[in-house]
mmCIF file of C-alpha atoms and ligand atoms in Angstrom:
data_model
loop_
_atom_site.group_PDB
_atom_site.id
_atom_site.type_symbol
_atom_site.label_atom_id
_atom_site.label_comp_id
_atom_site.label_asym_id
_atom_site.label_seq_id
_atom_site.Cartn_x
_atom_site.Cartn_y
_atom_site.Cartn_z
ATOM 1 C CA UNK A 1 12.441 20.086 10.149
ATOM 2 C CA UNK A 2 10.408 22.791 7.663
ATOM 3 C CA UNK A 3 8.874 25.412 8.875
ATOM 4 C CA UNK A 4 5.752 26.737 6.752
ATOM 5 C CA UNK A 5 7.952 30.142 5.591
ATOM 6 C CA UNK A 6 11.258 27.479 4.288
ATOM 7 C CA UNK A 7 10.748 27.935 0.780
ATOM 8 C CA UNK A 8 12.168 24.486 -0.725
ATOM 9 C CA UNK A 9 14.513 24.542 -3.661
ATOM 10 C CA UNK A 10 13.786 22.197 -6.315
ATOM 11 C CA UNK A 11 15.445 18.371 -6.458
ATOM 12 C CA UNK A 12 15.622 14.945 -8.535
ATOM 13 C CA UNK A 13 16.457 11.938 -8.076
ATOM 14 C CA UNK A 14 17.327 8.400 -9.831
ATOM 15 C CA UNK A 15 15.339 4.818 -9.240
ATOM 16 C CA UNK A 16 17.359 2.234 -9.336
ATOM 17 C CA UNK A 17 15.467 -1.516 -10.283
ATOM 18 C CA UNK A 18 16.581 -4.019 -9.561
ATOM 19 C CA UNK A 19 16.793 -3.400 -7.080
ATOM 20 C CA UNK A 20 14.188 -0.931 -6.148
ATOM 21 C CA UNK A 21 15.456 2.047 -4.668
ATOM 22 C CA UNK A 22 15.290 5.380 -4.701
ATOM 23 C CA UNK A 23 18.605 7.872 -4.110
ATOM 24 C CA UNK A 24 19.014 9.630 -0.523
ATOM 25 C CA UNK A 25 15.468 8.761 0.872
ATOM 26 C CA UNK A 26 14.525 10.733 3.740
ATOM 27 C CA UNK A 27 13.112 7.913 5.140
ATOM 28 C CA UNK A 28 12.952 3.799 4.313
ATOM 29 C CA UNK A 29 9.914 2.106 6.573
ATOM 30 C CA UNK A 30 9.948 -1.637 6.963
ATOM 31 C CA UNK A 31 6.665 -3.281 7.482
ATOM 32 C CA UNK A 32 6.343 -7.442 8.802
ATOM 33 C CA UNK A 33 3.652 -9.575 9.358
ATOM 34 C CA UNK A 34 3.532 -8.469 12.811
ATOM 35 C CA UNK A 35 2.001 -4.575 11.366
ATOM 36 C CA UNK A 36 -0.378 -6.853 9.840
ATOM 37 C CA UNK A 37 -2.672 -8.750 12.821
ATOM 38 C CA UNK A 38 -6.485 -8.782 11.883
ATOM 39 C CA UNK A 39 -5.842 -8.240 8.289
ATOM 40 C CA UNK A 40 -5.189 -12.066 6.481
ATOM 41 C CA UNK A 41 -9.296 -13.349 6.825
ATOM 42 C CA UNK A 42 -6.590 -17.449 7.620
ATOM 43 C CA UNK A 43 -5.764 -15.856 11.589
ATOM 44 C CA UNK A 44 -4.622 -19.616 12.153
ATOM 45 C CA UNK A 45 -1.646 -19.655 9.182
ATOM 46 C CA UNK A 46 -0.996 -16.106 10.494
ATOM 47 C CA UNK A 47 -0.266 -16.612 13.682
ATOM 48 C CA UNK A 48 1.780 -19.852 12.619
ATOM 49 C CA UNK A 49 4.013 -17.823 10.018
ATOM 50 C CA UNK A 50 4.615 -14.728 12.353
ATOM 51 C CA UNK A 51 5.662 -17.979 15.486
ATOM 52 C CA UNK A 52 8.038 -18.942 13.035
ATOM 53 C CA UNK A 53 9.728 -15.350 11.790
ATOM 54 C CA UNK A 54 8.261 -11.801 11.783
ATOM 55 C CA UNK A 55 9.083 -11.789 7.414
ATOM 56 C CA UNK A 56 9.625 -9.018 5.875
ATOM 57 C CA UNK A 57 6.084 -8.089 3.593
ATOM 58 C CA UNK A 58 6.621 -4.365 2.362
ATOM 59 C CA UNK A 59 8.822 -1.403 2.157
ATOM 60 C CA UNK A 60 8.150 2.786 1.751
ATOM 61 C CA UNK A 61 11.222 5.555 0.683
ATOM 62 C CA UNK A 62 10.467 8.681 0.720
ATOM 63 C CA UNK A 63 10.993 11.770 -0.292
ATOM 64 C CA UNK A 64 10.021 14.249 2.703
ATOM 65 C CA UNK A 65 8.545 17.650 2.110
ATOM 66 C CA UNK A 66 6.624 20.628 4.251
ATOM 67 C CA UNK A 67 3.357 18.581 5.312
ATOM 68 C CA UNK A 68 1.455 21.615 4.196
ATOM 69 C CA UNK A 69 -1.115 22.169 1.801
ATOM 70 C CA UNK A 70 0.296 22.004 -1.962
ATOM 71 C CA UNK A 71 3.458 20.017 -1.524
ATOM 72 C CA UNK A 72 3.535 16.560 -2.439
ATOM 73 C CA UNK A 73 5.352 13.640 -0.451
ATOM 74 C CA UNK A 74 6.938 10.727 -3.294
ATOM 75 C CA UNK A 75 8.771 7.765 -2.886
ATOM 76 C CA UNK A 76 8.874 4.093 -3.977
ATOM 77 C CA UNK A 77 6.804 1.782 -2.831
ATOM 78 C CA UNK A 78 8.149 -2.355 -2.594
ATOM 79 C CA UNK A 79 5.091 -4.939 -1.852
ATOM 80 C CA UNK A 80 7.956 -8.229 -1.408
ATOM 81 C CA UNK A 81 6.248 -11.431 -3.342
ATOM 82 C CA UNK A 82 4.483 -14.349 -1.020
ATOM 83 C CA UNK A 83 1.211 -15.460 0.687
ATOM 84 C CA UNK A 84 -0.209 -15.865 3.867
ATOM 85 C CA UNK A 85 -2.079 -19.549 3.354
ATOM 86 C CA UNK A 86 -3.389 -18.390 0.314
ATOM 87 C CA UNK A 87 -3.964 -14.407 0.736
ATOM 88 C CA UNK A 88 -0.996 -12.565 -0.849
ATOM 89 C CA UNK A 89 1.509 -10.418 0.737
ATOM 90 C CA UNK A 90 0.129 -6.588 0.719
ATOM 91 C CA UNK A 91 0.273 -3.503 2.613
ATOM 92 C CA UNK A 92 -1.796 -2.841 5.863
ATOM 93 C CA UNK A 93 -3.922 -0.030 3.123
ATOM 94 C CA UNK A 94 -5.533 3.313 4.872
ATOM 95 C CA UNK A 95 -8.051 6.458 4.032
ATOM 96 C CA UNK A 96 -6.016 9.727 4.258
ATOM 97 C CA UNK A 97 -6.739 11.565 7.416
ATOM 98 C CA UNK A 98 -7.406 14.861 5.694
ATOM 99 C CA UNK A 99 -10.357 12.381 3.142
ATOM 100 C CA UNK A 100 -10.962 14.156 0.336
ATOM 101 C CA UNK A 101 -6.990 13.808 -1.062
ATOM 102 C CA UNK A 102 -6.088 11.944 -3.930
ATOM 103 C CA UNK A 103 -2.921 9.845 -5.077
ATOM 104 C CA UNK A 104 -1.405 8.620 -8.166
ATOM 105 C CA UNK A 105 1.036 5.556 -8.573
ATOM 106 C CA UNK A 106 2.904 4.569 -11.150
ATOM 107 C CA UNK A 107 4.052 0.887 -11.424
ATOM 108 C CA UNK A 108 7.450 0.123 -12.778
ATOM 109 C CA UNK A 109 7.775 -3.693 -12.255
ATOM 110 C CA UNK A 110 5.416 -6.795 -10.763
ATOM 111 C CA UNK A 111 1.622 -7.647 -10.897
ATOM 112 C CA UNK A 112 -0.629 -6.501 -8.667
ATOM 113 C CA UNK A 113 -3.913 -4.725 -7.450
ATOM 114 C CA UNK A 114 -4.631 -1.721 -5.958
ATOM 115 C CA UNK A 115 -7.752 -2.296 -3.644
ATOM 116 C CA UNK A 116 -9.860 0.406 -2.617
ATOM 117 C CA UNK A 117 -12.672 1.189 -0.667
ATOM 118 C CA UNK A 118 -14.725 4.724 0.351
ATOM 119 C CA UNK A 119 -16.112 5.093 3.796
ATOM 120 C CA UNK A 120 -19.697 3.902 2.879
ATOM 121 C CA UNK A 121 -17.853 0.898 1.842
ATOM 122 C CA UNK A 122 -18.024 1.022 -2.698
ATOM 123 C CA UNK A 123 -15.448 -1.140 -3.574
ATOM 124 C CA UNK A 124 -12.636 -1.179 -7.012
ATOM 125 C CA UNK A 125 -9.811 -2.492 -7.888
ATOM 126 C CA UNK A 126 -7.536 -1.893 -10.696
ATOM 127 C CA UNK A 127 -5.317 -4.221 -11.747
ATOM 128 C CA UNK A 128 -1.360 -3.238 -12.012
ATOM 129 C CA UNK A 129 1.252 -3.896 -14.935
ATOM 130 C CA UNK A 130 4.571 -2.283 -16.012
ATOM 131 C CA UNK A 131 4.073 1.133 -17.114
ATOM 132 C CA UNK A 132 0.567 1.265 -15.650
ATOM 133 C CA UNK A 133 -0.798 4.674 -13.108
ATOM 134 C CA UNK A 134 -3.907 4.311 -11.391
ATOM 135 C CA UNK A 135 -5.128 7.769 -9.596
ATOM 136 C CA UNK A 136 -7.002 7.039 -6.117
ATOM 137 C CA UNK A 137 -9.392 9.988 -6.072
ATOM 138 C CA UNK A 138 -9.158 11.561 -2.725
ATOM 139 C CA UNK A 139 -12.290 9.664 -0.154
ATOM 140 C CA UNK A 140 -10.924 6.079 -1.282
ATOM 141 C CA UNK A 141 -9.099 4.019 0.895
ATOM 142 C CA UNK A 142 -6.276 1.694 -0.677
ATOM 143 C CA UNK A 143 -4.495 -0.741 -0.513
ATOM 144 C CA UNK A 144 -1.308 -2.981 -2.804
ATOM 145 C CA UNK A 145 -1.438 -6.664 -3.249
ATOM 146 C CA UNK A 146 0.877 -8.183 -5.350
ATOM 147 C CA UNK A 147 -0.257 -11.177 -7.171
ATOM 148 C CA UNK A 148 3.584 -12.080 -8.735
ATOM 149 C CA UNK A 149 6.265 -13.865 -8.229
ATOM 150 C CA UNK A 150 8.464 -10.282 -8.381
ATOM 151 C CA UNK A 151 8.229 -7.768 -6.081
ATOM 152 C CA UNK A 152 6.209 -5.201 -6.918
ATOM 153 C CA UNK A 153 7.783 -1.628 -7.476
ATOM 154 C CA UNK A 154 5.306 1.313 -7.355
ATOM 155 C CA UNK A 155 6.281 4.863 -7.400
ATOM 156 C CA UNK A 156 3.431 7.002 -5.410
ATOM 157 C CA UNK A 157 2.655 10.847 -4.848
ATOM 158 C CA UNK A 158 -0.082 12.701 -2.979
ATOM 159 C CA UNK A 159 -0.420 15.276 -1.215
ATOM 160 C CA UNK A 160 1.935 16.401 1.988
ATOM 161 C CA UNK A 161 -0.982 17.287 4.139
ATOM 162 C CA UNK A 162 -3.164 14.669 3.365
ATOM 163 C CA UNK A 163 -2.192 12.346 6.357
ATOM 164 C CA UNK A 164 -2.746 8.497 7.458
ATOM 165 C CA UNK A 165 -5.868 7.045 9.104
ATOM 166 C CA UNK A 166 -4.959 3.227 9.976
ATOM 167 C CA UNK A 167 -7.482 2.870 12.285
ATOM 168 C CA UNK A 168 -10.388 3.058 10.340
ATOM 169 C CA UNK A 169 -8.860 -0.499 8.371
ATOM 170 C CA UNK A 170 -7.530 -1.965 10.642
ATOM 171 C CA UNK A 171 -10.827 -1.929 12.378
ATOM 172 C CA UNK A 172 -13.245 -3.070 9.682
ATOM 173 C CA UNK A 173 -10.568 -4.430 7.253
ATOM 174 C CA UNK A 174 -11.174 -3.795 3.329
ATOM 175 C CA UNK A 175 -14.303 -5.576 1.387
ATOM 176 C CA UNK A 176 -12.677 -7.796 -0.942
ATOM 177 C CA UNK A 177 -9.815 -10.047 -0.095
ATOM 178 C CA UNK A 178 -7.269 -11.452 -3.572
ATOM 179 C CA UNK A 179 -6.369 -15.041 -2.986
ATOM 180 C CA UNK A 180 -4.061 -17.809 -5.187
ATOM 181 C CA UNK A 181 -7.022 -20.620 -6.496
ATOM 182 C CA UNK A 182 -5.546 -22.944 -8.452
ATOM 183 C CA UNK A 183 -2.572 -20.448 -9.597
ATOM 184 C CA UNK A 184 -4.756 -17.678 -10.399
ATOM 185 C CA UNK A 185 -5.553 -14.581 -8.646
ATOM 186 C CA UNK A 186 -9.186 -14.490 -7.181
ATOM 187 C CA UNK A 187 -11.175 -11.229 -5.735
ATOM 188 C CA UNK A 188 -13.552 -12.744 -3.087
ATOM 189 C CA UNK A 189 -15.678 -11.136 0.240
ATOM 190 C CA UNK A 190 -13.688 -10.799 3.113
ATOM 191 C CA UNK A 191 -15.303 -12.880 5.535
ATOM 192 C CA UNK A 192 -13.375 -10.632 8.527
ATOM 193 C CA UNK A 193 -15.082 -7.198 6.785
ATOM 194 C CA UNK A 194 -17.310 -5.478 9.155
ATOM 195 C CA UNK A 195 -19.779 -3.405 7.103
ATOM 196 C CA UNK A 196 -19.248 0.295 7.640
HETATM 197 C C1 LIG B 1 0.807 7.173 1.047
HETATM 198 C C2 LIG B 1 0.662 6.155 -0.003
HETATM 199 C C3 LIG B 1 2.168 5.155 -0.014
HETATM 200 C C4 LIG B 1 1.573 4.039 1.230
HETATM 201 C C5 LIG B 1 2.297 2.613 1.355
HETATM 202 C C6 LIG B 1 2.498 1.869 2.252
HETATM 203 O O1 LIG B 1 -0.417 7.470 0.657
HETATM 204 O O2 LIG B 1 -0.120 5.508 0.145
HETATM 205 O O3 LIG B 1 2.866 5.626 0.621
HETATM 206 O O4 LIG B 1 2.521 4.187 2.879
HETATM 207 O O5 LIG B 1 2.365 1.724 -0.109
HETATM 208 O O6 LIG B 1 0.864 1.623 2.699
HETATM 209 P P1 LIG B 1 0.509 2.061 4.253
HETATM 210 O O7 LIG B 1 -1.056 1.638 4.042
HETATM 211 O O8 LIG B 1 0.687 1.123 5.219
HETATM 212 O O9 LIG B 1 0.915 2.914 4.598
HETATM 213 ZN ZN1 LIG B 2 -1.986 7.043 0.664
#
């Protein structure tokens, strides 16, 4: 679509809330329960839910730019609300393929956590509330988790050459999970985590 000699023109776009959509997205990604195999700790409930319905968990609208150093991909992520058993809806999560590329998120609506983890297994969780920005430094895998009862809407911006490594998280998962206990979101050790 773009060559490295392509000169991009400046552009603007509007975000509509509700429902959480950007003007003229170049890409609309929809991820359902079936793409989260092995990620929810209660595999039995996951399988039972999936048999009934391949529910939509989250969506991403992207503005595409050339995937070259210096450009920035941006868009809107929407994590719907709900739970698999008592574990909240969340994104797959990933490292960037170019590991030392960071990412900026800005929460527009909802309540959640950004769960993060380094290749060495250090972890961090930052709470997401409207008008709060989160910076994810290079090397930190990231997963958005919706702990509220409305859609979690966030803007994101990251280097266009970053790429996505999903395989590492698919194999080892995240060290911590967020579950509902007595009406509260609590962070627990993930029994499915495989230490690096
Ligand atoms: C991309 C950025 C987001 C995620 C989105 C969905 O680097 O972090 O656009 O792609 O939140 O998550 P995931 O883990 O399925 O890509
Ligand atoms: Zn990312």
